[in-house]
Amino acid sequence: MKSPEVFMVRGSPVSKTPNGLPLYRQLAEDLKSLMHKGTLRGGDRMPSIRKLTQAQKVSPATVMQAYSVLENEGLIEAKPKSGFYVKIQTTRLPPVPSVTQPSRIPQRVQVCELVERMYRDSNQGFEVDLGAACPDPELMPSERLFRIMSSEARKLGPKANTYSFPPGYEKFRREIARRSLECGVEISPDEVVVTAGAVESIHLAFTVIAKPGGIVAIETPTYFNALQSIQNLGMKALEIATSPEGGISLAGLEKALQKYKLAGCFVMSNAQNPTGTTMPDEKKKALVELLAKYRVPLIEDDVNGDIYFGASRPIVCKAFDKSGTVILCNSYSKTISPGFRVGWIIPGAYQRQVENLKFITTAGSSLLLQATLAEFLRNGGYDRHLRGLRKHFFEQVNSMSQSIARYFPAGTRITRPQGGTVLWIELPESIDSISLYERALKNGISICPGPLFSGGKGQFKNFIRIACGYQHTPKVDKALRTLGQLAGGSIVGGEKNGVPNGI
Amino acid sequence: MKSPEVFMVRGSPVSKTPNGLPLYRQLAEDLKSLMHKGTLRGGDRMPSIRKLTQAQKVSPATVMQAYSVLENEGLIEAKPKSGFYVKIQTTRLPPVPSVTQPSRIPQRVQVCELVERMYRDSNQGFEVDLGAACPDPELMPSERLFRIMSSEARKLGPKANTYSFPPGYEKFRREIARRSLECGVEISPDEVVVTAGAVESIHLAFTVIAKPGGIVAIETPTYFNALQSIQNLGMKALEIATSPEGGISLAGLEKALQKYKLAGCFVMSNAQNPTGTTMPDEKKKALVELLAKYRVPLIEDDVNGDIYFGASRPIVCKAFDKSGTVILCNSYSKTISPGFRVGWIIPGAYQRQVENLKFITTAGSSLLLQATLAEFLRNGGYDRHLRGLRKHFFEQVNSMSQSIARYFPAGTRITRPQGGTVLWIELPESIDSISLYERALKNGISICPGPLFSGGKGQFKNFIRIACGYQHTPKVDKALRTLGQLAGGSIVGGEKNGVPNGI
């Protein structure tokens, strides 16, 4: 297997033998072997065509052909103006989790007790936190934020320490309105209401649409905070089948709409929590139109919208809202300021109700924190920060997927997130995720058990969510290995799930 | 009227004539005349006995006798270890507002719309804000706070920008527990839950005791935020007669308890908003025992507790709580940090429910802001700051009372607040306070119309609340004069309400 040509890819010399294959095929095979070895990982930029041409002493056309082969095989992807990248290695991962068929009957939600247990445990701290979908504090631009905060405090003087009643600080709302253009929403700053984070936004939204005993259609699995609000307001959840690949079933939703008078519908259209799925634009449009036809309000949580792994910021359902019945909830807690407790809501037709409710329940949000975020968004380099953050999260999600594939028992299934910071994992049916949670906790590791993500009893009992917000350090990798063992994986050496180690 | 003796009081020479009066009586009369002239004002410290003895060349016993006369007449009061002070000149003010007899039937509350109008108007800003019970930002220790904030941000590093789930940041809770001793409450830091301000504390408290259609006993008048929560939660208010001098009628409350199964009771035991009344300790005890007997939870708002005008910090009802059914709500929004949106709640038996609800509705409060307050409370000179603030507010309440007495129409009645920053004013019956609010607004002045403070329709229609949080500048005085004119006062020169000008 000696090669007359030697080229460098990321510093490692790779040999190529003329074995009858056309030159471009051989080149493609060599590059694949680098991927298998882990020299080229998901998210890495491929060598530029010019570089490879020089190193391989082949023509640019040969390199292009080789890249075309890899692209066809789904191993690399072109990004506009940026070159080729190694794709998240979906073909090397076990299959995605199955679509569960939820009950067709609206159900009382019973999730609060489990969530309570989770957050109380979290107050004790973990050695390795794979539970909370929080970004690593080290990845947040905190120093810059605090510098801006000091300067805003000086600039505003005593005014910085005054009440800021709904809808909130005008400069901050202006920045939000400006940035909303990027996700397809054209609004004036007056249409934005500042909140104490997306959690409050969602709770306000549910409260204004709430009817005692009212029925809310939800994705299943879905974000547990929405479930808590539904339970807390005495409403019922009607779970709609949701595919980790395609999102909520519109056919299923339409059937529900025909059968029940729904009080509302809740979705995360971008990088859904926990599946990481982003609805295609067309589907978003169809969803909004379907709900509008039945005059059912849509609560949309876009908290992961800025953490996309594709080429551009996905738009939101709200972009297709003609009747004002889409209530968009968001915050910068995943990207800048988890500790600020500042978010916002674009309530459409419900604006007045939301503002009043915000006034009644928390009066307003800190003016200084709003001013700080406004200034950061305007002059702090948010976009540049986001580019780095997206790369981080993409790499972490990717490399943790690989480890899970390696360490977890056969039969494990993993999502292919299109954004966000979490993985949704289906374990073999025999595994009880709550018991796994307890055993993990004893090892200093936190995870989110599947039943958190459903209102129905016993759903997702063999699922877990793994948060990838923290860097994939050797310590985190060891925790994943421990988890795999606890879940019955026998690992180390050998192949798992038909996947060679290291991929 | 020549005097053989001349003495100096606050630098002004005063003469005394030997006209047959005993020496101490003459001295007392001379001091009264200084009060009439405004040389000695409410809140001023009287000259020390030693000083007056020397200046008047009389015996200390004579001075003591003179002071005793003034004390008997209610013009001065002794403060422990501090000497004599000119009392707020209650005898020179028109009478206190009457006690209104509320309906004995629980009523649906309809206050939200009016409050909405108020806070929306407030977003436009006023020339003179006599509406919101906010402290003057210039009186807040903002610079010191912001300095501490910078240093805490440096100290904590990225951790400062992380979530802080309920019950909240431990160091902050520890300071609250420590300071609670002062108001008679012995608790561990674990019994404190941090909130986004007293407004959230109150709303959380009402939500955990809420029953659909449940009945809450309230003082009347009462703080409108409580009324909003009651309305928002679909409960009914049962108003209990409340005297601006003695507070809630326990007899009235007991009748209500006998007749109805109450879901709860809400009071502000110290410096009640809007009457400024502080319940005597014995009454607090009796109230707690009465409610405990009927197993009815008490929501206590102590937001003005630190702004007392008496000699020492009044205790709270919670101090007498044996069954854990008193829910104490508070914040530092009136004394340090209106703009922080950080408060707390001591929920007693409802702790778990409050923590969970806080988690569901707003997830947590800003860790950095909690850390900043904790450090300010520990090393920032809060007590010294409070001493100055209390003096400010006492003087402002006092001197604005005088102006109102002077400018407002005959028949006006004014409270004698024992703390806090507001005056509750009864106008002649013919005056509609909402119309007065509107006319004042056109003059750039905000006030709070009386109906804000009652759930019942048409109550307090000729009452207004005047906030004294801002300094009594000539501009503010002019606004009070304008208000008086708008309310039908004919002022300028002459006497009003039998009160000589300048008193």
PDB file of N, CA, C and O in Angstrom, chain A residues 152-172:
ATOM      1  N   GLU A 152     -22.688  51.122  31.125  1.00  0.00           N
ATOM      2  CA  GLU A 152     -24.086  51.553  31.058  1.00  0.00           C
ATOM      3  C   GLU A 152     -24.539  52.152  32.391  1.00  0.00           C
ATOM      4  O   GLU A 152     -25.303  53.114  32.418  1.00  0.00           O
ATOM      5  N   ALA A 153     -24.071  51.540  33.492  1.00  0.00           N
ATOM      6  CA  ALA A 153     -24.437  52.062  34.814  1.00  0.00           C
ATOM      7  C   ALA A 153     -23.928  53.488  34.968  1.00  0.00           C
ATOM      8  O   ALA A 153     -24.621  54.356  35.479  1.00  0.00           O
ATOM      9  N   ARG A 154     -22.695  53.704  34.503  1.00  0.00           N
ATOM     10  CA  ARG A 154     -22.144  55.060  34.574  1.00  0.00           C
ATOM     11  C   ARG A 154     -22.942  56.009  33.695  1.00  0.00           C
ATOM     12  O   ARG A 154     -23.287  57.113  34.087  1.00  0.00           O
ATOM     13  N   LYS A 155     -23.229  55.548  32.471  1.00  0.00           N
ATOM     14  CA  LYS A 155     -23.932  56.392  31.503  1.00  0.00           C
ATOM     15  C   LYS A 155     -25.333  56.765  32.016  1.00  0.00           C
ATOM     16  O   LYS A 155     -25.751  57.904  31.939  1.00  0.00           O
ATOM     17  N   LEU A 156     -26.053  55.788  32.528  1.00  0.00           N
ATOM     18  CA  LEU A 156     -27.445  56.026  32.934  1.00  0.00           C
ATOM     19  C   LEU A 156     -27.558  56.680  34.313  1.00  0.00           C
ATOM     20  O   LEU A 156     -28.546  57.337  34.609  1.00  0.00           O
ATOM     21  N   GLY A 157     -26.533  56.491  35.137  1.00  0.00           N
ATOM     22  CA  GLY A 157     -26.589  57.066  36.485  1.00  0.00           C
ATOM     23  C   GLY A 157     -27.726  56.462  37.290  1.00  0.00           C
ATOM     24  O   GLY A 157     -28.078  55.294  37.096  1.00  0.00           O
ATOM     25  N   PRO A 158     -28.324  57.265  38.202  1.00  0.00           N
ATOM     26  CA  PRO A 158     -29.386  56.727  39.076  1.00  0.00           C
ATOM     27  C   PRO A 158     -30.536  56.108  38.282  1.00  0.00           C
ATOM     28  O   PRO A 158     -31.212  55.198  38.760  1.00  0.00           O
ATOM     29  N   LYS A 159     -30.753  56.568  37.050  1.00  0.00           N
ATOM     30  CA  LYS A 159     -31.853  56.025  36.238  1.00  0.00           C
ATOM     31  C   LYS A 159     -31.695  54.507  36.030  1.00  0.00           C
ATOM     32  O   LYS A 159     -32.690  53.782  35.866  1.00  0.00           O
ATOM     33  N   ALA A 160     -30.439  54.032  36.029  1.00  0.00           N
ATOM     34  CA  ALA A 160     -30.200  52.597  35.838  1.00  0.00           C
ATOM     35  C   ALA A 160     -30.852  51.776  36.930  1.00  0.00           C
ATOM     36  O   ALA A 160     -31.115  50.594  36.758  1.00  0.00           O
ATOM     37  N   ASN A 161     -31.102  52.426  38.060  1.00  0.00           N
ATOM     38  CA  ASN A 161     -31.684  51.728  39.211  1.00  0.00           C
ATOM     39  C   ASN A 161     -33.159  52.107  39.407  1.00  0.00           C
ATOM     40  O   ASN A 161     -33.603  52.350  40.515  1.00  0.00           O
ATOM     41  N   THR A 162     -33.907  52.200  38.303  1.00  0.00           N
ATOM     42  CA  THR A 162     -35.334  52.508  38.415  1.00  0.00           C
ATOM     43  C   THR A 162     -36.160  51.410  37.770  1.00  0.00           C
ATOM     44  O   THR A 162     -35.642  50.564  37.049  1.00  0.00           O
ATOM     45  N   TYR A 163     -37.456  51.454  38.049  1.00  0.00           N
ATOM     46  CA  TYR A 163     -38.381  50.495  37.464  1.00  0.00           C
ATOM     47  C   TYR A 163     -38.405  50.628  35.936  1.00  0.00           C
ATOM     48  O   TYR A 163     -38.218  51.707  35.391  1.00  0.00           O
ATOM     49  N   SER A 164     -38.634  49.523  35.282  1.00  0.00           N
ATOM     50  CA  SER A 164     -38.864  49.546  33.834  1.00  0.00           C
ATOM     51  C   SER A 164     -40.130  48.728  33.592  1.00  0.00           C
ATOM     52  O   SER A 164     -40.099  47.510  33.582  1.00  0.00           O
ATOM     53  N   PHE A 165     -41.244  49.423  33.469  1.00  0.00           N
ATOM     54  CA  PHE A 165     -42.533  48.735  33.335  1.00  0.00           C
ATOM     55  C   PHE A 165     -42.702  48.158  31.923  1.00  0.00           C
ATOM     56  O   PHE A 165     -42.011  48.574  30.996  1.00  0.00           O
ATOM     57  N   PRO A 166     -43.620  47.204  31.758  1.00  0.00           N
ATOM     58  CA  PRO A 166     -43.881  46.669  30.429  1.00  0.00           C
ATOM     59  C   PRO A 166     -44.287  47.794  29.474  1.00  0.00           C
ATOM     60  O   PRO A 166     -44.929  48.737  29.912  1.00  0.00           O
ATOM     61  N   PRO A 167     -43.919  47.744  28.203  1.00  0.00           N
ATOM     62  CA  PRO A 167     -43.294  46.603  27.533  1.00  0.00           C
ATOM     63  C   PRO A 167     -41.789  46.464  27.757  1.00  0.00           C
ATOM     64  O   PRO A 167     -41.227  45.487  27.327  1.00  0.00           O
ATOM     65  N   GLY A 168     -41.132  47.403  28.454  1.00  0.00           N
ATOM     66  CA  GLY A 168     -39.697  47.268  28.695  1.00  0.00           C
ATOM     67  C   GLY A 168     -38.884  48.392  28.070  1.00  0.00           C
ATOM     68  O   GLY A 168     -39.432  49.304  27.451  1.00  0.00           O
ATOM     69  N   TYR A 169     -37.580  48.291  28.258  1.00  0.00           N
ATOM     70  CA  TYR A 169     -36.639  49.348  27.849  1.00  0.00           C
ATOM     71  C   TYR A 169     -36.606  49.479  26.330  1.00  0.00           C
ATOM     72  O   TYR A 169     -36.338  48.502  25.621  1.00  0.00           O
ATOM     73  N   GLU A 170     -36.832  50.678  25.864  1.00  0.00           N
ATOM     74  CA  GLU A 170     -37.042  50.893  24.427  1.00  0.00           C
ATOM     75  C   GLU A 170     -35.819  50.497  23.580  1.00  0.00           C
ATOM     76  O   GLU A 170     -35.965  49.884  22.525  1.00  0.00           O
ATOM     77  N   LYS A 171     -34.639  50.841  24.035  1.00  0.00           N
ATOM     78  CA  LYS A 171     -33.433  50.538  23.246  1.00  0.00           C
ATOM     79  C   LYS A 171     -33.251  49.032  23.056  1.00  0.00           C
ATOM     80  O   LYS A 171     -32.771  48.574  22.023  1.00  0.00           O
ATOM     81  N   PHE A 172     -33.602  48.290  24.073  1.00  0.00           N
ATOM     82  CA  PHE A 172     -33.479  46.830  23.986  1.00  0.00           C
ATOM     83  C   PHE A 172     -34.526  46.288  23.003  1.00  0.00           C
ATOM     84  O   PHE A 172     -34.223  45.453  22.146  1.00  0.00           O
TER      85      PHE A 172
END
